[in-house]
Coordinates of N, CA, C and O and ligand atoms in Angstrom, one line a residue:
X1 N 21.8 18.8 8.6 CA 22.4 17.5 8.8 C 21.4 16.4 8.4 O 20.2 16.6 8.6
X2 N 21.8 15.1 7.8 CA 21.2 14.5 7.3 C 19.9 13.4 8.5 O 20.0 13.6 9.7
X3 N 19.2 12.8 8.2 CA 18.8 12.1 9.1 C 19.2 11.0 9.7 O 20.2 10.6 9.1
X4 N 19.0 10.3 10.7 CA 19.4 9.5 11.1 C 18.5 9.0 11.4 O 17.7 9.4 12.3
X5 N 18.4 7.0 10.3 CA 17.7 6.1 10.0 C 18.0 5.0 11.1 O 19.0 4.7 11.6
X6 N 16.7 4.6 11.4 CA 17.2 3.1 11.9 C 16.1 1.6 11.3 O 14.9 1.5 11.4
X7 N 16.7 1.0 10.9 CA 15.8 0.3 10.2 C 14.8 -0.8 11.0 O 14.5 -1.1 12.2
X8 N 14.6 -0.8 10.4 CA 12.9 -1.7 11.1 C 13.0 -2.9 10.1 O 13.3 -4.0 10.6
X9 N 12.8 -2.7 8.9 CA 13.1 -4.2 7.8 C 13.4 -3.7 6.7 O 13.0 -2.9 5.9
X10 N 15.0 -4.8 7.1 CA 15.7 -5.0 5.9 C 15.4 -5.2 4.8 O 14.7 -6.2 4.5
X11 N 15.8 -4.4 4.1 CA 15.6 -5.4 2.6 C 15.6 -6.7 2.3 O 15.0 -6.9 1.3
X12 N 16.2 -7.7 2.9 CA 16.3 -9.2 2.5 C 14.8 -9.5 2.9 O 14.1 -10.0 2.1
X13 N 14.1 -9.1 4.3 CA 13.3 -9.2 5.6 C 12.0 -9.1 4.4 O 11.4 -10.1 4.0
X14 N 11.8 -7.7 3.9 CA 11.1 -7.2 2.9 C 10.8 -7.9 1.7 O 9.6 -8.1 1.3
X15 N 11.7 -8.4 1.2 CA 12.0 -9.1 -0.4 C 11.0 -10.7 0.2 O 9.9 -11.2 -0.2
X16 N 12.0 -11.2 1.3 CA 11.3 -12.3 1.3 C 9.4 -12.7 1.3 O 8.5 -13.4 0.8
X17 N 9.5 -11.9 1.9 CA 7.8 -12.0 2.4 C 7.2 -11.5 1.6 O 6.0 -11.5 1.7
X18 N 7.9 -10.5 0.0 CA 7.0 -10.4 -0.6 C 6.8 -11.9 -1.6 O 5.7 -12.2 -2.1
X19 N 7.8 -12.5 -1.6 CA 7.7 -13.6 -2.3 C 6.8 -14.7 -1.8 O 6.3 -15.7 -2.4
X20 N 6.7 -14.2 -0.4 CA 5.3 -15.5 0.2 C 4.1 -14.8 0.1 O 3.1 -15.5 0.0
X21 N 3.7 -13.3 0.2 CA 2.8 -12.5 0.0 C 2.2 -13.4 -1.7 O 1.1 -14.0 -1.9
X22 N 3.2 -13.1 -2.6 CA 3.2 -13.3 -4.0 C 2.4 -14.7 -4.2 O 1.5 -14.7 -5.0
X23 N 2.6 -15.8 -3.5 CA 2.6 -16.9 -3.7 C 1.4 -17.2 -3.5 O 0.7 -17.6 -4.4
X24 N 1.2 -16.9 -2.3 CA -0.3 -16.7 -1.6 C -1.4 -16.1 -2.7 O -2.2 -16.8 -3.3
X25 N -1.2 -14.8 -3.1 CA -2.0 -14.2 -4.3 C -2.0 -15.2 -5.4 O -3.0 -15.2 -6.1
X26 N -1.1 -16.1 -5.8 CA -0.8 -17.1 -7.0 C -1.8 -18.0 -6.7 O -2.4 -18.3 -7.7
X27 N -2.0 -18.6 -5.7 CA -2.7 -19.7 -4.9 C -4.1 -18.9 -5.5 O -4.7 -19.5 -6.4
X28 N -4.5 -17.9 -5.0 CA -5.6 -17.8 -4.8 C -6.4 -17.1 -6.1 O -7.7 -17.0 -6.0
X29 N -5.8 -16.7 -6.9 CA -6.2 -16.4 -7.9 C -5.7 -17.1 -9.3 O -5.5 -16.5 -10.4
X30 N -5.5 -18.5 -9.0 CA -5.2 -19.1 -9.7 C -6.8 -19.7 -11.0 O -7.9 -20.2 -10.7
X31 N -6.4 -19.3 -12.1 CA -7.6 -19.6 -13.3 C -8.2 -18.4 -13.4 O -9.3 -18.3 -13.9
X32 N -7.4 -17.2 -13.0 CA -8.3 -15.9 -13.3 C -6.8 -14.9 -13.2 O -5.7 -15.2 -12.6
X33 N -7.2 -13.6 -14.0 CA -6.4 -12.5 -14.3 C -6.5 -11.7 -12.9 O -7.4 -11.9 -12.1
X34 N -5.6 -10.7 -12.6 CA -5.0 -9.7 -11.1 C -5.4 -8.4 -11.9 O -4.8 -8.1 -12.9
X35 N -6.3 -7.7 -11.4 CA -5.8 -6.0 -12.0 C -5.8 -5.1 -11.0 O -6.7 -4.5 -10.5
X36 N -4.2 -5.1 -10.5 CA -3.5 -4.5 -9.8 C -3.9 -3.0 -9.7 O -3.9 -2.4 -10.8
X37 N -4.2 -2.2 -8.6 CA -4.1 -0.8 -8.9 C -3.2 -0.4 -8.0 O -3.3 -0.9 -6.9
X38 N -2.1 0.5 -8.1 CA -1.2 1.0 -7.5 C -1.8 2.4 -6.8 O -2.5 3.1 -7.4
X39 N -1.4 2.5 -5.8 CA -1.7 3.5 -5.0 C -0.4 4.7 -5.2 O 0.7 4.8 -4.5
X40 N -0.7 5.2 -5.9 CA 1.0 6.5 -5.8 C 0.6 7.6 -4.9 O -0.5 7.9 -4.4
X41 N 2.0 8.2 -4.6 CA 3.0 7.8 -4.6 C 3.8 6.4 -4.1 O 4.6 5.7 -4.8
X42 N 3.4 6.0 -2.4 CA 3.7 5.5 -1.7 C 4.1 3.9 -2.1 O 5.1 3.1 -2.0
X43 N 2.6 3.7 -2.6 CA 2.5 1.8 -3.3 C 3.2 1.2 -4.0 O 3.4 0.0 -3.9
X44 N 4.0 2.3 -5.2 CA 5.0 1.7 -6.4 C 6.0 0.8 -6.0 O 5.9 -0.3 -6.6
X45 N 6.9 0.8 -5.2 CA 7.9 -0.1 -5.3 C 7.3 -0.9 -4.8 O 7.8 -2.0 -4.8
X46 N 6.5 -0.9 -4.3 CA 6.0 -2.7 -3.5 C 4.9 -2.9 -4.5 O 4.4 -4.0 -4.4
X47 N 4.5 -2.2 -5.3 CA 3.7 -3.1 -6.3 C 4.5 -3.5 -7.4 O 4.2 -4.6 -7.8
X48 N 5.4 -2.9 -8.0 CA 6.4 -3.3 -9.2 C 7.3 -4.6 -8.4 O 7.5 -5.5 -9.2
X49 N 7.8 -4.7 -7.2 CA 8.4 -6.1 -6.6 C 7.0 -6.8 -6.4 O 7.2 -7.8 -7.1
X50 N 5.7 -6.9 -5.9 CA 4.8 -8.0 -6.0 C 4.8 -8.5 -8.1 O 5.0 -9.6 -8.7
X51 N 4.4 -7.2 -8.4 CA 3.9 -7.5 -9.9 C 4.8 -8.6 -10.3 O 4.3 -9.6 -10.8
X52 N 6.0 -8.6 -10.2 CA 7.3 -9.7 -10.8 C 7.4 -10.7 -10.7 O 7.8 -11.5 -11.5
X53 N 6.7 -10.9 -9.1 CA 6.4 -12.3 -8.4 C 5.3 -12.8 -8.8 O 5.2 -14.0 -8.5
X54 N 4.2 -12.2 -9.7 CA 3.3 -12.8 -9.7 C 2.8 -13.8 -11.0 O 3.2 -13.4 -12.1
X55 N 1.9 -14.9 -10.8 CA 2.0 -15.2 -12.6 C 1.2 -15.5 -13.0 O 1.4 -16.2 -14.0
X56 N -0.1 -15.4 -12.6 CA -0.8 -15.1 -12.9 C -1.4 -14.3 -13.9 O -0.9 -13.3 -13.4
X57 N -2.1 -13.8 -14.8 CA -1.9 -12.5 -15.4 C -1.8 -11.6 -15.1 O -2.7 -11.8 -14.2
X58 N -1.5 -10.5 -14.9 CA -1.3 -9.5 -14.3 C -1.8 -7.5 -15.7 O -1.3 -7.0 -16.7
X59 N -2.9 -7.3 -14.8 CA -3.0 -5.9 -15.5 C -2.8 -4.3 -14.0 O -3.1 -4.1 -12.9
X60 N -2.0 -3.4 -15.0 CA -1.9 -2.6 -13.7 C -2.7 -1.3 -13.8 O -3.0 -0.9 -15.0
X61 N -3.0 -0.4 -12.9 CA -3.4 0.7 -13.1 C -3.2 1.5 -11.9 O -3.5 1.0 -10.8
X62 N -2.7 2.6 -12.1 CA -2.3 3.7 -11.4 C -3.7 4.9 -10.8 O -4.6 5.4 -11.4
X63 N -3.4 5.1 -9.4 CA -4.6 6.3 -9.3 C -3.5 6.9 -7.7 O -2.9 6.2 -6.8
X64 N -3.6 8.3 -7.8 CA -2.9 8.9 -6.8 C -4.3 10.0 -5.9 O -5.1 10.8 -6.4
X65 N -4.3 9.7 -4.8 CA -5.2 10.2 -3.7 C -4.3 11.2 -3.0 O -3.2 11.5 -3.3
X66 N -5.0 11.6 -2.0 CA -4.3 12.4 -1.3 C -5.1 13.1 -0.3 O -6.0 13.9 -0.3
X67 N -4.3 12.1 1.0 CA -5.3 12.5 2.5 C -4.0 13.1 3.6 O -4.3 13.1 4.8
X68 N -3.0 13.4 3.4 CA -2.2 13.6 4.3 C -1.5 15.1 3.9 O -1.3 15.1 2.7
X69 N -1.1 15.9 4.4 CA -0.2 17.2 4.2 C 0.8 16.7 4.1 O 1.0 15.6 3.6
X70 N 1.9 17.8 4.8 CA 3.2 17.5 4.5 C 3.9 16.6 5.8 O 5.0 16.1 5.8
X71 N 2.7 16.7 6.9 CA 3.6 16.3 8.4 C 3.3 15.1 8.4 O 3.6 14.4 7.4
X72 N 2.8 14.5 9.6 CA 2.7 13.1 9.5 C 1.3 12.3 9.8 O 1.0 11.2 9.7
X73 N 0.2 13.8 10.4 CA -0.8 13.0 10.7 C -2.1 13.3 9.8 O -2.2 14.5 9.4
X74 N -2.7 12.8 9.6 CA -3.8 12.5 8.5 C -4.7 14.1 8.8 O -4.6 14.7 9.9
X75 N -5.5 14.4 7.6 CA -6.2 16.0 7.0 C -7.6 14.9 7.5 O -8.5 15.5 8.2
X76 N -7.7 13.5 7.3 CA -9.0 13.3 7.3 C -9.7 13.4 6.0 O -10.6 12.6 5.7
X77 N -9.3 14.4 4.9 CA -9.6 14.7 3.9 C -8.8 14.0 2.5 O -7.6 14.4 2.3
X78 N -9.6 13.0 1.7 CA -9.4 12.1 0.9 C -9.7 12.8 -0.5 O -10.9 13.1 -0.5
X79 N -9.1 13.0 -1.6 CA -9.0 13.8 -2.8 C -8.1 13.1 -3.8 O -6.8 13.0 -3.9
X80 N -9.6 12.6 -4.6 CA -8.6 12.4 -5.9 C -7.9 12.7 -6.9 O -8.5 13.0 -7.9
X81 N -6.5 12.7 -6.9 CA -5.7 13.8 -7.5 C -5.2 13.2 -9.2 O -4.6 13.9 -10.0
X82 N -5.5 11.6 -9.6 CA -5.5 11.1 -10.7 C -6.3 9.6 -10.7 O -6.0 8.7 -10.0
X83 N -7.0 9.8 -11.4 CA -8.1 8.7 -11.4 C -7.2 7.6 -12.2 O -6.2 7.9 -12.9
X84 N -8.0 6.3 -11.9 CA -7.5 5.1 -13.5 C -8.1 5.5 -14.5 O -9.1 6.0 -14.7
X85 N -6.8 4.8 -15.3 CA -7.5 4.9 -17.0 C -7.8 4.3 -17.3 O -7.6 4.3 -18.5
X86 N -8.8 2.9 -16.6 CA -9.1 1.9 -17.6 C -10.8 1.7 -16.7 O -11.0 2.3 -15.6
X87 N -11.4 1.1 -17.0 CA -12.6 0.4 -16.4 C -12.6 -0.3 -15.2 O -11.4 -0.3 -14.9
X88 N -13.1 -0.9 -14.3 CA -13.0 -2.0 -13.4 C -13.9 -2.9 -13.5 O -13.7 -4.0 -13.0
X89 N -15.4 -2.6 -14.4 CA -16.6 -3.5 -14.8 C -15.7 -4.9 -15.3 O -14.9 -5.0 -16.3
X90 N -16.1 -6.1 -14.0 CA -15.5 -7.4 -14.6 C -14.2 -7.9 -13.4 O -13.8 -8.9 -12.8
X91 N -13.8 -6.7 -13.5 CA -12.0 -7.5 -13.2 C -12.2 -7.9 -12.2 O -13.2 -7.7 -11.5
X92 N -10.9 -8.8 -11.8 CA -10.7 -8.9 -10.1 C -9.6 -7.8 -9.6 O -8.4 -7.9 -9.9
X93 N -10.1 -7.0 -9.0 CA -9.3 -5.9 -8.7 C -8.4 -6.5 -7.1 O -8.8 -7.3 -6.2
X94 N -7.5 -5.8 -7.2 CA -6.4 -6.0 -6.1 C -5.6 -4.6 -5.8 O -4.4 -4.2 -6.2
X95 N -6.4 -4.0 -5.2 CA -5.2 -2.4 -4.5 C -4.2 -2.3 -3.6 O -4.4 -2.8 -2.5
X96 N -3.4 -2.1 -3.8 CA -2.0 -2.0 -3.6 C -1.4 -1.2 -2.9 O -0.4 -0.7 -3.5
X97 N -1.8 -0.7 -1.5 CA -0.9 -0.2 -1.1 C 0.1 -0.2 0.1 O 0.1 -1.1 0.8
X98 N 1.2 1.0 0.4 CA 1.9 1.0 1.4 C 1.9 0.9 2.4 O 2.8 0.3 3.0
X99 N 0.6 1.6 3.0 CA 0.3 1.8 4.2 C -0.7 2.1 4.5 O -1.3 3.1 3.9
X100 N -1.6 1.1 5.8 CA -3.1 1.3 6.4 C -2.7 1.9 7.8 O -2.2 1.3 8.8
X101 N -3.0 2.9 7.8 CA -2.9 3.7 9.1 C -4.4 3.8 10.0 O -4.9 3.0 10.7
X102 N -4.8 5.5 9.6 CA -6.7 5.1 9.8 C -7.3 4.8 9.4 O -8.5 4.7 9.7
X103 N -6.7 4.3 8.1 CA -7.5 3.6 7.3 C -8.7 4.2 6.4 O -9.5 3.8 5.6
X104 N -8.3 5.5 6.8 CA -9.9 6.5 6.1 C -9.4 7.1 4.6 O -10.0 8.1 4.3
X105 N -8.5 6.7 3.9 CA -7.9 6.8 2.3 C -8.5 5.3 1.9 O -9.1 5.2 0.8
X106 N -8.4 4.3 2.7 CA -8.7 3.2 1.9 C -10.5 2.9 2.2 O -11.1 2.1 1.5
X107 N -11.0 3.5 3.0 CA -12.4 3.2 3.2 C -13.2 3.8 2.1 O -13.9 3.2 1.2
X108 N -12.7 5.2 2.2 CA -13.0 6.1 0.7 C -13.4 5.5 -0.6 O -14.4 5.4 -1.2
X109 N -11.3 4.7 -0.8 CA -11.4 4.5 -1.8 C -12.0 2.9 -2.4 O -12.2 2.7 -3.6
X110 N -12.4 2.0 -1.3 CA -13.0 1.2 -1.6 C -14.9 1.6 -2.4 O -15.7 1.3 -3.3
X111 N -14.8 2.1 -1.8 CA -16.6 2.6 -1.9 C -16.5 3.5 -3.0 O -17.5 3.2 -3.7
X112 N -15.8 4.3 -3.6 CA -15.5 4.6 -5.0 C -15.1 3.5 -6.0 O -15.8 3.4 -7.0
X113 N -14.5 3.1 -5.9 CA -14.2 1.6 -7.1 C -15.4 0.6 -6.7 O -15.8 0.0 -7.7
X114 N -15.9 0.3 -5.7 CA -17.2 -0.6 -5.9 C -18.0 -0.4 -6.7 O -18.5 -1.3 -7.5
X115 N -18.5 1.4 -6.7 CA -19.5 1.6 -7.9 C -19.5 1.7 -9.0 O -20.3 2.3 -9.6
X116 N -18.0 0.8 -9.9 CA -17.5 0.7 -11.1 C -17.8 -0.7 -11.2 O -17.5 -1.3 -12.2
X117 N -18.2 -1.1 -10.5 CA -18.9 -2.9 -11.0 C -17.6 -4.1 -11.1 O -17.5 -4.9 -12.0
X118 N -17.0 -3.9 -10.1 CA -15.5 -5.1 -10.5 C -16.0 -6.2 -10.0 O -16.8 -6.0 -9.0
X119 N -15.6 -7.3 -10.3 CA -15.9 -9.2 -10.1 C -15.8 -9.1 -8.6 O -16.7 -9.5 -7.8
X120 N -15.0 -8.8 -8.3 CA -14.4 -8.9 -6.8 C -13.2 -7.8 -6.5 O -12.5 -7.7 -7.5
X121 N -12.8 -7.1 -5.7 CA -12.6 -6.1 -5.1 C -11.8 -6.6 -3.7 O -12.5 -6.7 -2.7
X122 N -10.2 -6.8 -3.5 CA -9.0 -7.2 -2.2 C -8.1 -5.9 -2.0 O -7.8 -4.8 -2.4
X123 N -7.8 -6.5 -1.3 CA -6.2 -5.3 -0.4 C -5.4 -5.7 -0.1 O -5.4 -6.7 0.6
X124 N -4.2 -5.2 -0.6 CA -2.9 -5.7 0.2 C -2.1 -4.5 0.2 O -2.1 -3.5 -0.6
X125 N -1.4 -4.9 1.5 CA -0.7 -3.6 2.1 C 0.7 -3.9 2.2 O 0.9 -5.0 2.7
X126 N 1.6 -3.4 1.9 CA 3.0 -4.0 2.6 C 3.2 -3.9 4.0 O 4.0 -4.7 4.5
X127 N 2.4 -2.8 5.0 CA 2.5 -2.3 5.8 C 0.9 -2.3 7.0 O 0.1 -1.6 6.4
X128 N 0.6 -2.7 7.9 CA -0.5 -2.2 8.6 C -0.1 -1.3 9.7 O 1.1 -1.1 9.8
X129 N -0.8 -0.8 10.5 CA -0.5 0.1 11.8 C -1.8 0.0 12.5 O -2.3 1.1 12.4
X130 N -2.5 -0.8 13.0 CA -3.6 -1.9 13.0 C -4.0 -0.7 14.5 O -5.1 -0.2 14.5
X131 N -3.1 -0.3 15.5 CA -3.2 0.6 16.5 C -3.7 1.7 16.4 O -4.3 2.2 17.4
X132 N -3.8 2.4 15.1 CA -4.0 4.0 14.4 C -5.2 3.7 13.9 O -5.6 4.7 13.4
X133 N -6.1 2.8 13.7 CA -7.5 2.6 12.6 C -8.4 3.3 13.6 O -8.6 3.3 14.9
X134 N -8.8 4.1 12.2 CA -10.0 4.8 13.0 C -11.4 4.1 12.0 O -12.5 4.0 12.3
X135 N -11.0 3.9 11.2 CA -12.2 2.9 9.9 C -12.0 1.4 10.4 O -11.3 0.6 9.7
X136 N -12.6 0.8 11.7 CA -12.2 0.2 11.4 C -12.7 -1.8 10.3 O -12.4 -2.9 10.2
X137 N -13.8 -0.8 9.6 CA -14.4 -1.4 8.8 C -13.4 -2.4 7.5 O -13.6 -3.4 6.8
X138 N -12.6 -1.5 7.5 CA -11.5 -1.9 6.2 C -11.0 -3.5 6.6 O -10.4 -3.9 7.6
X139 N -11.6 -4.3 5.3 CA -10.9 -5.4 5.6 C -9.7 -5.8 4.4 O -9.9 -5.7 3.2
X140 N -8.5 -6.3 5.0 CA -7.0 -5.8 4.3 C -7.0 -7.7 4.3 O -7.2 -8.3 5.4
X141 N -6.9 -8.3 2.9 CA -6.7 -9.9 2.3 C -5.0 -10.0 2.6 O -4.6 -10.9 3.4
X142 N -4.1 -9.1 2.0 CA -3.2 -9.3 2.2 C -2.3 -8.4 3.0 O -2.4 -7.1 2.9
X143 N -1.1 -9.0 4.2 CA -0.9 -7.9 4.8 C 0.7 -8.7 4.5 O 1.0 -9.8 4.2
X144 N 1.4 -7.2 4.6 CA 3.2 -8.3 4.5 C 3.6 -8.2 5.9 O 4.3 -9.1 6.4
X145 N 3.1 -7.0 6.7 CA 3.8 -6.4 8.0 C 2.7 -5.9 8.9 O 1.9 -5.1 8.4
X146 N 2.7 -6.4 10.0 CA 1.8 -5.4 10.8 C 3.2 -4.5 11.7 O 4.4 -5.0 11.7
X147 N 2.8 -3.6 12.2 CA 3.6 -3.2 12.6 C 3.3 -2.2 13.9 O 2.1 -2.0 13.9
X148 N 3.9 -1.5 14.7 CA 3.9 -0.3 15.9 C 3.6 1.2 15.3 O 4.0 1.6 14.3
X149 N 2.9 1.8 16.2 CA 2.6 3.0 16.2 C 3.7 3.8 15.9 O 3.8 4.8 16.6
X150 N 4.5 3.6 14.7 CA 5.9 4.3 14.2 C 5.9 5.3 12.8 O 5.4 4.6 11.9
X151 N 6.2 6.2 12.5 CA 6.1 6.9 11.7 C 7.3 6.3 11.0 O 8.4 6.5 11.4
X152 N 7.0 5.3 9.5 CA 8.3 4.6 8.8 C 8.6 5.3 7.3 O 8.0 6.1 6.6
X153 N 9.4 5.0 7.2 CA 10.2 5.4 5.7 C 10.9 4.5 4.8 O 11.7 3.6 5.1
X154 N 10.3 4.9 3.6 CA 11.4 4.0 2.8 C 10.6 2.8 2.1 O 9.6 2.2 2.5
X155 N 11.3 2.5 1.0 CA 10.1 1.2 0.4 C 8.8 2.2 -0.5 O 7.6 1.9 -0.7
X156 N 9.2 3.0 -0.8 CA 7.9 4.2 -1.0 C 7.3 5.0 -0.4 O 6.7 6.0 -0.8
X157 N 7.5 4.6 0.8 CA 7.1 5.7 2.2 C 7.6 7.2 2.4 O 8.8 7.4 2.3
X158 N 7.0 8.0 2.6 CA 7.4 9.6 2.5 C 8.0 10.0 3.7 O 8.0 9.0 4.4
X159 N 8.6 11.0 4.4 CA 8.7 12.0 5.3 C 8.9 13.3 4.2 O 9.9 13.6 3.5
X160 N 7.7 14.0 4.3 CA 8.0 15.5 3.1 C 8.4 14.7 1.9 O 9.6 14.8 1.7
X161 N 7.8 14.0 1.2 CA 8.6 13.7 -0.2 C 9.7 13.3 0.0 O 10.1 13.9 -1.0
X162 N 11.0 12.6 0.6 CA 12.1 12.2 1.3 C 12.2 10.3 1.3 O 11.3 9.5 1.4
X163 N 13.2 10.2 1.2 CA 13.4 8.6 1.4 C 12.6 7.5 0.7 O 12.7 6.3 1.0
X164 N 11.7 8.0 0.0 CA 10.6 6.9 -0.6 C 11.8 5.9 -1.5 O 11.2 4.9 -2.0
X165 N 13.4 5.9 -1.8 CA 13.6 5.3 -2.5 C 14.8 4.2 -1.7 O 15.6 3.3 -2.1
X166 N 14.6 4.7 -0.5 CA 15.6 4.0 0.8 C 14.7 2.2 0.0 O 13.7 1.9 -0.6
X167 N 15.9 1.4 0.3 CA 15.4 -0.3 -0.3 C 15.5 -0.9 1.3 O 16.2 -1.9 1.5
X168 N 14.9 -0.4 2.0 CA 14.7 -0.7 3.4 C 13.6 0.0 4.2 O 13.2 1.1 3.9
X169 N 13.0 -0.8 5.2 CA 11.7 0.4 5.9 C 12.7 0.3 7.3 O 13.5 -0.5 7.9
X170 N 12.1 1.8 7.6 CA 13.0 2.7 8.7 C 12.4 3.5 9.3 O 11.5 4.1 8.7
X171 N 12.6 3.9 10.6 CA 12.0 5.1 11.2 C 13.5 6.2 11.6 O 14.6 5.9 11.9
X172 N 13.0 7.2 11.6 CA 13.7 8.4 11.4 C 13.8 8.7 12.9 O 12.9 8.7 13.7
X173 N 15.6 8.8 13.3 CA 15.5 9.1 14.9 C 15.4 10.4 15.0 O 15.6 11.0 13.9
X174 N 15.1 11.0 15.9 CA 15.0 12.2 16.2 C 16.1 12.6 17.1 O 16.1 13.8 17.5
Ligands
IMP1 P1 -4.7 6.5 6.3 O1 -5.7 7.1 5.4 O2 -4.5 7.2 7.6 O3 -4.8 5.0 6.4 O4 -3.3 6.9 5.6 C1 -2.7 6.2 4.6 C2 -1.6 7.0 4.0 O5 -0.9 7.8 4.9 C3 -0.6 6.1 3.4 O6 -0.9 5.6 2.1 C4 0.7 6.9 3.5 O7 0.8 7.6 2.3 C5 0.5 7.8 4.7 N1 1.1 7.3 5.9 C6 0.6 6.7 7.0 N2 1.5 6.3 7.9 C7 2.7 6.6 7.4 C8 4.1 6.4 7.8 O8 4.4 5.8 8.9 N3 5.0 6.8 7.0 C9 4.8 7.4 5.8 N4 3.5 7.6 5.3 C10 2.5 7.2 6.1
MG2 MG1 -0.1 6.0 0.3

């Protein structure tokens, strides 16, 4: 039987604040280029809706990690499963992702891309869980949502590979 969703933020809820998210980033990197890195799986649709908003210039790059199994609570163990294809010596980098939980995928991955020499080095999340940080060193520039100790879906978000393409964030009733 299928699941049964209950949403948390709507899509309109989502869209809008990415447009004040966007704006904000516009502001502040105004007279310089964005090089976006997308966190996959999870990051994509909220980086391809920021990227549109943005107008700055915009360069993107893709890198997929992998700290979680199939259930819901973190291995602890951070592995990178496809690196970027381009340099970071220079840029202003901006990572992109879904979701800061313990935060120990983004601590990782900060301190790996620092030793690539980029101008400056931000975060933005669509999502925080500010309750679950066990890093709690990670400092996040842009946040769209803080949110409750909830296991969500949707917007790119997984359960087992599942719902990442829901145009809504949701938690799964049980
Ligand atoms: P962290 O290393 O614990 O901060 O975990 C970050 C990653 O765990 C995210 O990029 C997600 O892929 C996954 N994750 C954490 N919480 C959730 C959730 O509520 N739903 C789906 N995936 C989650
Ligand atoms: Mg992720």
């Amino acid at each position: 039987m299928a699941d049964k969703i209950r949403v948390l933020l709507s899509e309109e809820e989502v869209n809008k604040r990415i447009n004040e998210i966007a704006a904000e980033i516009n502001r502040d990197y105004a007279g310089k280029k964005v090089h976006l890195i997308c966190i996959l799986k999870g990051g994509v649709f909220f980086t391809c809706e920021l990227a549109k908003r943005i107008t700055v210039p915009v360069s993107l790059d893709f890198m997929s990690v992998s700290s979680y199994g199939s259930g819901t609570e973190s291995s602890g163990v951070v592995k990178i499963i496809k690196d970027l294809d381009e340099p970071l010596e220079g840029k202003d980098v901006l990572i992109v992702e879904d979701i800061i939980d313990s935060g120990r995928t983004l601590s990782y991955l900060i301190e790996v891309l620092k030793q690539r020499n980029p101008a400056t080095i931000q975060l933005c999340t669509l999502l925080d869980k500010p309750e679950r940080r066990v890093k709690k060193q990670v400092q996040v520039q842009y946040t769209c949502f803080t949110i409750p100790d909830e296991f969500v879906v949707g917007y790119g978000l997984d359960y087992d590979q599942h719902y990442r393409n829901l145009p809504y964030i949701g938690v799964i009733e049980k």
